[in-house]
Amino acid sequence: MNLPTPEAEPIRVLVVDDQELFRRGVTMLLGEEPGIEVVGEAGDGVEGTQLAVSTAPDVVLLDVRMPKRTGIEACLAIKEAVPSAKIVMLTVSDEEADLYEAVKSGASGYLLKDSSIEEVAQAVRVVADGQSLISPSMAVKLIDEFKQMSKPDREHVPGLRLTERELEVLRLVAKGLNNREIARQLFISENTVKNHVRNILEKLQLHSRMEAVMYAVREKLLDIP
């Protein structure tokens, strides 16, 4: 007898934004996406942090600029209180400094508010799967910000050994590509890409894809003009 296949648990999302019309719109539209369940919404960073603690969401959508506690401050607080939660900054700000602070604070994604609901839903699914997501235009700005912070006389790390394939994967991660896009471009499986990313993080002793890009640009491991 064939038993029915159990359905996957929906991705539980918390939406935090001080613009009520935007927040309600995102909440309503995301709630109609298959495999996604909105478990709460909040209008400021303090309430958002409290809701994150009480609902333990898989993914939190955070605006950068909010009253009482900014999105960056809320990101830090939520990551400390609910380490399993993945953070996606959803904002009007395309400032490199905001993006950089978001990455440093533990955000797994950074999207602008002119993104379509399909792009937001895709971001939720990608970060829930353990990947990072930055729109390609913001990825370029992120790299530029890191390059400005790099010291011109910085040496390569002694003994660091990334294979040519790992460097290829890292370069594509730095361009904002997700695992599926990297797999398609390199003609390898998505699982192989995941393995390469895991190996890169282990060798660099880092915790996220974006931290790996930061490190690689700073240490001049990437041949990016």
PDB file of C-alpha atoms in Angstrom:
ATOM      1  CA  MET A   1       0.000   0.000   0.000  1.00  0.00           C
ATOM      2  CA  ASN A   2       1.356   3.414  -0.994  1.00  0.00           C
ATOM      3  CA  LEU A   3       1.181   5.902   1.825  1.00  0.00           C
ATOM      4  CA  PRO A   4       0.479   9.556   0.931  1.00  0.00           C
ATOM      5  CA  THR A   5       3.580  11.733   0.846  1.00  0.00           C
ATOM      6  CA  PRO A   6       3.491  14.205   3.751  1.00  0.00           C
ATOM      7  CA  GLU A   7       3.339  17.818   2.642  1.00  0.00           C
ATOM      8  CA  ALA A   8       6.298  20.007   3.487  1.00  0.00           C
ATOM      9  CA  GLU A   9       5.773  22.438   6.335  1.00  0.00           C
ATOM     10  CA  PRO A  10       5.113  25.983   5.054  1.00  0.00           C
ATOM     11  CA  ILE A  11       7.804  28.623   5.438  1.00  0.00           C
ATOM     12  CA  ARG A  12       6.711  30.811   8.361  1.00  0.00           C
ATOM     13  CA  VAL A  13       7.229  34.524   7.654  1.00  0.00           C
ATOM     14  CA  LEU A  14       7.076  37.649   9.832  1.00  0.00           C
ATOM     15  CA  VAL A  15       6.663  41.028   8.085  1.00  0.00           C
ATOM     16  CA  VAL A  16       8.031  44.129   9.881  1.00  0.00           C
ATOM     17  CA  ASP A  17       7.549  47.545   8.272  1.00  0.00           C
ATOM     18  CA  ASP A  18       6.313  50.894   9.574  1.00  0.00           C
ATOM     19  CA  GLN A  19       4.407  51.694   6.351  1.00  0.00           C
ATOM     20  CA  GLU A  20       1.061  50.058   7.074  1.00  0.00           C
ATOM     21  CA  LEU A  21      -0.234  50.010   3.499  1.00  0.00           C
ATOM     22  CA  PHE A  22       2.942  48.379   2.195  1.00  0.00           C
ATOM     23  CA  ARG A  23       3.088  45.925   5.121  1.00  0.00           C
ATOM     24  CA  ARG A  24      -0.529  44.843   4.697  1.00  0.00           C
ATOM     25  CA  GLY A  25      -0.059  44.457   0.950  1.00  0.00           C
ATOM     26  CA  VAL A  26       3.022  42.262   1.335  1.00  0.00           C
ATOM     27  CA  THR A  27       1.292  40.229   4.061  1.00  0.00           C
ATOM     28  CA  MET A  28      -1.787  39.626   1.914  1.00  0.00           C
ATOM     29  CA  LEU A  29       0.112  38.753  -1.272  1.00  0.00           C
ATOM     30  CA  LEU A  30       2.661  36.527   0.447  1.00  0.00           C
ATOM     31  CA  GLY A  31      -0.167  34.709   2.190  1.00  0.00           C
ATOM     32  CA  GLU A  32      -1.442  33.613  -1.217  1.00  0.00           C
ATOM     33  CA  GLU A  33       1.918  32.132  -2.231  1.00  0.00           C
ATOM     34  CA  PRO A  34       2.089  28.319  -2.043  1.00  0.00           C
ATOM     35  CA  GLY A  35       4.260  26.986   0.765  1.00  0.00           C
ATOM     36  CA  ILE A  36       4.416  30.321   2.622  1.00  0.00           C
ATOM     37  CA  GLU A  37       2.499  31.261   5.783  1.00  0.00           C
ATOM     38  CA  VAL A  38       2.612  34.762   7.288  1.00  0.00           C
ATOM     39  CA  VAL A  39       2.617  34.318  11.077  1.00  0.00           C
ATOM     40  CA  GLY A  40       2.560  37.990  12.054  1.00  0.00           C
ATOM     41  CA  GLU A  41       3.225  41.613  11.163  1.00  0.00           C
ATOM     42  CA  ALA A  42       4.652  44.533  13.116  1.00  0.00           C
ATOM     43  CA  GLY A  43       5.034  48.270  12.594  1.00  0.00           C
ATOM     44  CA  ASP A  44       8.367  48.936  14.306  1.00  0.00           C
ATOM     45  CA  GLY A  45      11.602  47.228  15.263  1.00  0.00           C
ATOM     46  CA  VAL A  46      10.743  46.706  18.930  1.00  0.00           C
ATOM     47  CA  GLU A  47       7.384  45.065  18.233  1.00  0.00           C
ATOM     48  CA  GLY A  48       8.996  43.086  15.421  1.00  0.00           C
ATOM     49  CA  THR A  49      11.654  41.680  17.750  1.00  0.00           C
ATOM     50  CA  GLN A  50       9.042  40.733  20.342  1.00  0.00           C
ATOM     51  CA  LEU A  51       6.908  39.000  17.704  1.00  0.00           C
ATOM     52  CA  ALA A  52       9.935  37.145  16.369  1.00  0.00           C
ATOM     53  CA  VAL A  53      10.589  35.769  19.846  1.00  0.00           C
ATOM     54  CA  SER A  54       6.959  34.673  20.345  1.00  0.00           C
ATOM     55  CA  THR A  55       6.356  33.229  16.851  1.00  0.00           C
ATOM     56  CA  ALA A  56       9.859  31.872  15.982  1.00  0.00           C
ATOM     57  CA  PRO A  57       9.473  32.503  12.225  1.00  0.00           C
ATOM     58  CA  ASP A  58      11.666  30.903   9.575  1.00  0.00           C
ATOM     59  CA  VAL A  59      12.103  34.203   7.727  1.00  0.00           C
ATOM     60  CA  VAL A  60      11.697  37.841   8.809  1.00  0.00           C
ATOM     61  CA  LEU A  61      11.176  40.631   6.278  1.00  0.00           C
ATOM     62  CA  LEU A  62      12.573  43.837   7.803  1.00  0.00           C
ATOM     63  CA  ASP A  63      12.526  47.438   6.658  1.00  0.00           C
ATOM     64  CA  VAL A  64      15.834  49.257   7.271  1.00  0.00           C
ATOM     65  CA  ARG A  65      14.456  52.555   8.566  1.00  0.00           C
ATOM     66  CA  MET A  66      11.809  52.214  11.272  1.00  0.00           C
ATOM     67  CA  PRO A  67      10.859  54.019  14.499  1.00  0.00           C
ATOM     68  CA  LYS A  68      11.874  52.845  18.001  1.00  0.00           C
ATOM     69  CA  ARG A  69      14.431  50.369  16.651  1.00  0.00           C
ATOM     70  CA  THR A  70      15.922  50.410  13.160  1.00  0.00           C
ATOM     71  CA  GLY A  71      15.880  47.362  10.917  1.00  0.00           C
ATOM     72  CA  ILE A  72      19.614  46.915  11.449  1.00  0.00           C
ATOM     73  CA  GLU A  73      19.191  47.003  15.239  1.00  0.00           C
ATOM     74  CA  ALA A  74      16.183  44.666  15.002  1.00  0.00           C
ATOM     75  CA  CYS A  75      18.197  42.296  12.794  1.00  0.00           C
ATOM     76  CA  LEU A  76      20.897  42.036  15.469  1.00  0.00           C
ATOM     77  CA  ALA A  77      18.336  41.548  18.237  1.00  0.00           C
ATOM     78  CA  ILE A  78      16.348  38.918  16.330  1.00  0.00           C
ATOM     79  CA  LYS A  79      19.453  36.952  15.310  1.00  0.00           C
ATOM     80  CA  GLU A  80      20.512  36.884  18.964  1.00  0.00           C
ATOM     81  CA  ALA A  81      17.076  35.872  20.282  1.00  0.00           C
ATOM     82  CA  VAL A  82      16.055  33.532  17.432  1.00  0.00           C
ATOM     83  CA  PRO A  83      19.268  32.350  15.744  1.00  0.00           C
ATOM     84  CA  SER A  84      17.404  30.048  13.352  1.00  0.00           C
ATOM     85  CA  ALA A  85      15.460  32.953  11.798  1.00  0.00           C
ATOM     86  CA  LYS A  86      16.704  34.169   8.426  1.00  0.00           C
ATOM     87  CA  ILE A  87      16.500  37.934   7.814  1.00  0.00           C
ATOM     88  CA  VAL A  88      15.673  39.620   4.508  1.00  0.00           C
ATOM     89  CA  MET A  89      15.940  43.408   4.437  1.00  0.00           C
ATOM     90  CA  LEU A  90      13.148  44.813   2.229  1.00  0.00           C
ATOM     91  CA  THR A  91      13.731  48.536   1.828  1.00  0.00           C
ATOM     92  CA  VAL A  92      13.773  51.626  -0.382  1.00  0.00           C
ATOM     93  CA  SER A  93      17.404  52.244   0.563  1.00  0.00           C
ATOM     94  CA  ASP A  94      19.982  51.393  -2.079  1.00  0.00           C
ATOM     95  CA  GLU A  95      22.769  52.949  -0.011  1.00  0.00           C
ATOM     96  CA  GLU A  96      25.915  50.846   0.141  1.00  0.00           C
ATOM     97  CA  ALA A  97      26.352  51.626   3.848  1.00  0.00           C
ATOM     98  CA  ASP A  98      22.891  50.230   4.717  1.00  0.00           C
ATOM     99  CA  LEU A  99      23.597  47.099   2.691  1.00  0.00           C
ATOM    100  CA  TYR A 100      26.977  46.622   4.353  1.00  0.00           C
ATOM    101  CA  GLU A 101      25.544  47.081   7.859  1.00  0.00           C
ATOM    102  CA  ALA A 102      22.740  44.634   7.053  1.00  0.00           C
ATOM    103  CA  VAL A 103      25.267  41.979   5.990  1.00  0.00           C
ATOM    104  CA  LYS A 104      27.386  42.589   9.100  1.00  0.00           C
ATOM    105  CA  SER A 105      24.256  42.273  11.260  1.00  0.00           C
ATOM    106  CA  GLY A 106      23.453  38.824   9.896  1.00  0.00           C
ATOM    107  CA  ALA A 107      20.943  39.497   7.111  1.00  0.00           C
ATOM    108  CA  SER A 108      20.716  36.729   4.510  1.00  0.00           C
ATOM    109  CA  GLY A 109      19.029  38.860   1.861  1.00  0.00           C
ATOM    110  CA  TYR A 110      18.626  42.445   0.710  1.00  0.00           C
ATOM    111  CA  LEU A 111      15.841  43.495  -1.658  1.00  0.00           C
ATOM    112  CA  LEU A 112      14.543  46.864  -2.755  1.00  0.00           C
ATOM    113  CA  LYS A 113      10.852  47.650  -2.321  1.00  0.00           C
ATOM    114  CA  ASP A 114      10.358  47.976  -6.069  1.00  0.00           C
ATOM    115  CA  SER A 115      10.849  44.187  -6.288  1.00  0.00           C
ATOM    116  CA  SER A 116       7.835  42.192  -7.488  1.00  0.00           C
ATOM    117  CA  ILE A 117       5.934  39.961  -5.060  1.00  0.00           C
ATOM    118  CA  GLU A 118       7.305  37.001  -7.034  1.00  0.00           C
ATOM    119  CA  GLU A 119      10.846  38.216  -6.300  1.00  0.00           C
ATOM    120  CA  VAL A 120      10.027  38.656  -2.608  1.00  0.00           C
ATOM    121  CA  ALA A 121       8.513  35.161  -2.436  1.00  0.00           C
ATOM    122  CA  GLN A 122      11.564  33.746  -4.203  1.00  0.00           C
ATOM    123  CA  ALA A 123      13.825  35.521  -1.700  1.00  0.00           C
ATOM    124  CA  VAL A 124      11.863  33.973   1.176  1.00  0.00           C
ATOM    125  CA  ARG A 125      12.268  30.495  -0.322  1.00  0.00           C
ATOM    126  CA  VAL A 126      15.965  30.976  -1.120  1.00  0.00           C
ATOM    127  CA  VAL A 127      17.009  32.200   2.341  1.00  0.00           C
ATOM    128  CA  ALA A 128      14.799  29.595   4.056  1.00  0.00           C
ATOM    129  CA  ASP A 129      16.839  27.032   2.117  1.00  0.00           C
ATOM    130  CA  GLY A 130      20.031  28.409   3.674  1.00  0.00           C
ATOM    131  CA  GLN A 131      21.180  30.539   0.752  1.00  0.00           C
ATOM    132  CA  SER A 132      21.781  34.274   0.539  1.00  0.00           C
ATOM    133  CA  LEU A 133      20.129  36.643  -1.874  1.00  0.00           C
ATOM    134  CA  ILE A 134      21.066  40.119  -2.994  1.00  0.00           C
ATOM    135  CA  SER A 135      19.823  41.683  -6.190  1.00  0.00           C
ATOM    136  CA  PRO A 136      22.711  41.767  -8.732  1.00  0.00           C
ATOM    137  CA  SER A 137      22.830  45.587  -8.757  1.00  0.00           C
ATOM    138  CA  MET A 138      23.207  45.657  -4.971  1.00  0.00           C
ATOM    139  CA  ALA A 139      25.803  42.857  -5.108  1.00  0.00           C
ATOM    140  CA  VAL A 140      27.979  45.121  -7.254  1.00  0.00           C
ATOM    141  CA  LYS A 141      27.597  47.923  -4.692  1.00  0.00           C
ATOM    142  CA  LEU A 142      28.478  45.513  -1.889  1.00  0.00           C
ATOM    143  CA  ILE A 143      31.683  44.488  -3.623  1.00  0.00           C
ATOM    144  CA  ASP A 144      32.557  48.144  -4.297  1.00  0.00           C
ATOM    145  CA  GLU A 145      32.054  48.933  -0.595  1.00  0.00           C
ATOM    146  CA  PHE A 146      34.346  46.078   0.434  1.00  0.00           C
ATOM    147  CA  LYS A 147      36.975  47.140  -2.089  1.00  0.00           C
ATOM    148  CA  GLN A 148      36.981  50.670  -0.640  1.00  0.00           C
ATOM    149  CA  MET A 149      37.645  49.178   2.793  1.00  0.00           C
ATOM    150  CA  SER A 150      40.507  47.001   1.545  1.00  0.00           C
ATOM    151  CA  LYS A 151      44.027  48.055   2.369  1.00  0.00           C
ATOM    152  CA  PRO A 152      46.182  48.318  -0.763  1.00  0.00           C
ATOM    153  CA  ASP A 153      49.097  46.511   0.853  1.00  0.00           C
ATOM    154  CA  ARG A 154      47.005  43.625   2.179  1.00  0.00           C
ATOM    155  CA  GLU A 155      48.634  40.255   1.547  1.00  0.00           C
ATOM    156  CA  HIS A 156      46.950  36.975   0.699  1.00  0.00           C
ATOM    157  CA  VAL A 157      46.292  34.759   3.672  1.00  0.00           C
ATOM    158  CA  PRO A 158      49.174  32.280   3.998  1.00  0.00           C
ATOM    159  CA  GLY A 159      48.159  28.688   3.489  1.00  0.00           C
ATOM    160  CA  LEU A 160      44.670  29.488   2.145  1.00  0.00           C
ATOM    161  CA  ARG A 161      43.834  26.893  -0.505  1.00  0.00           C
ATOM    162  CA  LEU A 162      40.706  27.343  -2.603  1.00  0.00           C
ATOM    163  CA  THR A 163      40.511  25.197  -5.710  1.00  0.00           C
ATOM    164  CA  GLU A 164      39.946  26.778  -9.130  1.00  0.00           C
ATOM    165  CA  ARG A 165      36.370  25.502  -9.118  1.00  0.00           C
ATOM    166  CA  GLU A 166      35.755  26.963  -5.650  1.00  0.00           C
ATOM    167  CA  LEU A 167      37.063  30.330  -6.884  1.00  0.00           C
ATOM    168  CA  GLU A 168      34.721  30.087  -9.877  1.00  0.00           C
ATOM    169  CA  VAL A 169      31.782  29.458  -7.539  1.00  0.00           C
ATOM    170  CA  LEU A 170      32.855  32.288  -5.240  1.00  0.00           C
ATOM    171  CA  ARG A 171      33.068  34.743  -8.156  1.00  0.00           C
ATOM    172  CA  LEU A 172      29.510  33.869  -9.196  1.00  0.00           C
ATOM    173  CA  VAL A 173      28.247  34.163  -5.604  1.00  0.00           C
ATOM    174  CA  ALA A 174      29.859  37.624  -5.553  1.00  0.00           C
ATOM    175  CA  LYS A 175      27.810  38.562  -8.633  1.00  0.00           C
ATOM    176  CA  GLY A 176      24.569  37.804  -6.775  1.00  0.00           C
ATOM    177  CA  LEU A 177      23.780  34.443  -8.389  1.00  0.00           C
ATOM    178  CA  ASN A 178      21.932  31.781  -6.401  1.00  0.00           C
ATOM    179  CA  ASN A 179      22.819  28.078  -6.359  1.00  0.00           C
ATOM    180  CA  ARG A 180      20.547  27.157  -9.258  1.00  0.00           C
ATOM    181  CA  GLU A 181      21.942  29.924 -11.468  1.00  0.00           C
ATOM    182  CA  ILE A 182      25.525  28.971 -10.572  1.00  0.00           C
ATOM    183  CA  ALA A 183      24.805  25.310 -11.367  1.00  0.00           C
ATOM    184  CA  ARG A 184      23.355  26.255 -14.760  1.00  0.00           C
ATOM    185  CA  GLN A 185      26.314  28.486 -15.635  1.00  0.00           C
ATOM    186  CA  LEU A 186      28.975  25.957 -14.601  1.00  0.00           C
ATOM    187  CA  PHE A 187      27.079  22.921 -15.946  1.00  0.00           C
ATOM    188  CA  ILE A 188      27.129  21.165 -12.575  1.00  0.00           C
ATOM    189  CA  SER A 189      24.372  20.023 -10.211  1.00  0.00           C
ATOM    190  CA  GLU A 190      22.830  22.261  -7.578  1.00  0.00           C
ATOM    191  CA  ASN A 191      24.022  19.833  -4.878  1.00  0.00           C
ATOM    192  CA  THR A 192      27.581  20.164  -6.169  1.00  0.00           C
ATOM    193  CA  VAL A 193      27.293  23.952  -5.867  1.00  0.00           C
ATOM    194  CA  LYS A 194      26.062  23.558  -2.264  1.00  0.00           C
ATOM    195  CA  ASN A 195      29.046  21.333  -1.496  1.00  0.00           C
ATOM    196  CA  HIS A 196      31.468  23.863  -2.987  1.00  0.00           C
ATOM    197  CA  VAL A 197      29.912  26.706  -0.965  1.00  0.00           C
ATOM    198  CA  ARG A 198      30.116  24.635   2.220  1.00  0.00           C
ATOM    199  CA  ASN A 199      33.778  23.838   1.540  1.00  0.00           C
ATOM    200  CA  ILE A 200      34.542  27.512   0.856  1.00  0.00           C
ATOM    201  CA  LEU A 201      32.958  28.567   4.159  1.00  0.00           C
ATOM    202  CA  GLU A 202      34.839  25.857   6.065  1.00  0.00           C
ATOM    203  CA  LYS A 203      38.185  26.828   4.527  1.00  0.00           C
ATOM    204  CA  LEU A 204      37.605  30.521   5.219  1.00  0.00           C
ATOM    205  CA  GLN A 205      36.101  29.765   8.671  1.00  0.00           C
ATOM    206  CA  LEU A 206      33.093  31.949   7.906  1.00  0.00           C
ATOM    207  CA  HIS A 207      29.355  31.582   8.469  1.00  0.00           C
ATOM    208  CA  SER A 208      27.611  32.903   5.360  1.00  0.00           C
ATOM    209  CA  ARG A 209      28.026  33.361   1.633  1.00  0.00           C
ATOM    210  CA  MET A 210      28.109  37.130   1.974  1.00  0.00           C
ATOM    211  CA  GLU A 211      30.818  36.959   4.640  1.00  0.00           C
ATOM    212  CA  ALA A 212      32.821  34.824   2.204  1.00  0.00           C
ATOM    213  CA  VAL A 213      32.512  37.501  -0.474  1.00  0.00           C
ATOM    214  CA  MET A 214      33.555  40.191   2.024  1.00  0.00           C
ATOM    215  CA  TYR A 215      36.583  38.157   3.013  1.00  0.00           C
ATOM    216  CA  ALA A 216      37.549  37.260  -0.546  1.00  0.00           C
ATOM    217  CA  VAL A 217      37.418  40.853  -1.774  1.00  0.00           C
ATOM    218  CA  ARG A 218      39.374  42.089   1.235  1.00  0.00           C
ATOM    219  CA  GLU A 219      42.051  39.444   0.745  1.00  0.00           C
ATOM    220  CA  LYS A 220      42.142  39.971  -3.040  1.00  0.00           C
ATOM    221  CA  LEU A 221      41.160  36.399  -3.808  1.00  0.00           C
ATOM    222  CA  LEU A 222      38.727  37.491  -6.521  1.00  0.00           C
ATOM    223  CA  ASP A 223      39.740  38.841  -9.884  1.00  0.00           C
ATOM    224  CA  ILE A 224      37.056  41.525  -9.977  1.00  0.00           C
ATOM    225  CA  PRO A 225      37.802  44.804 -11.791  1.00  0.00           C
TER     226      PRO A 225
END
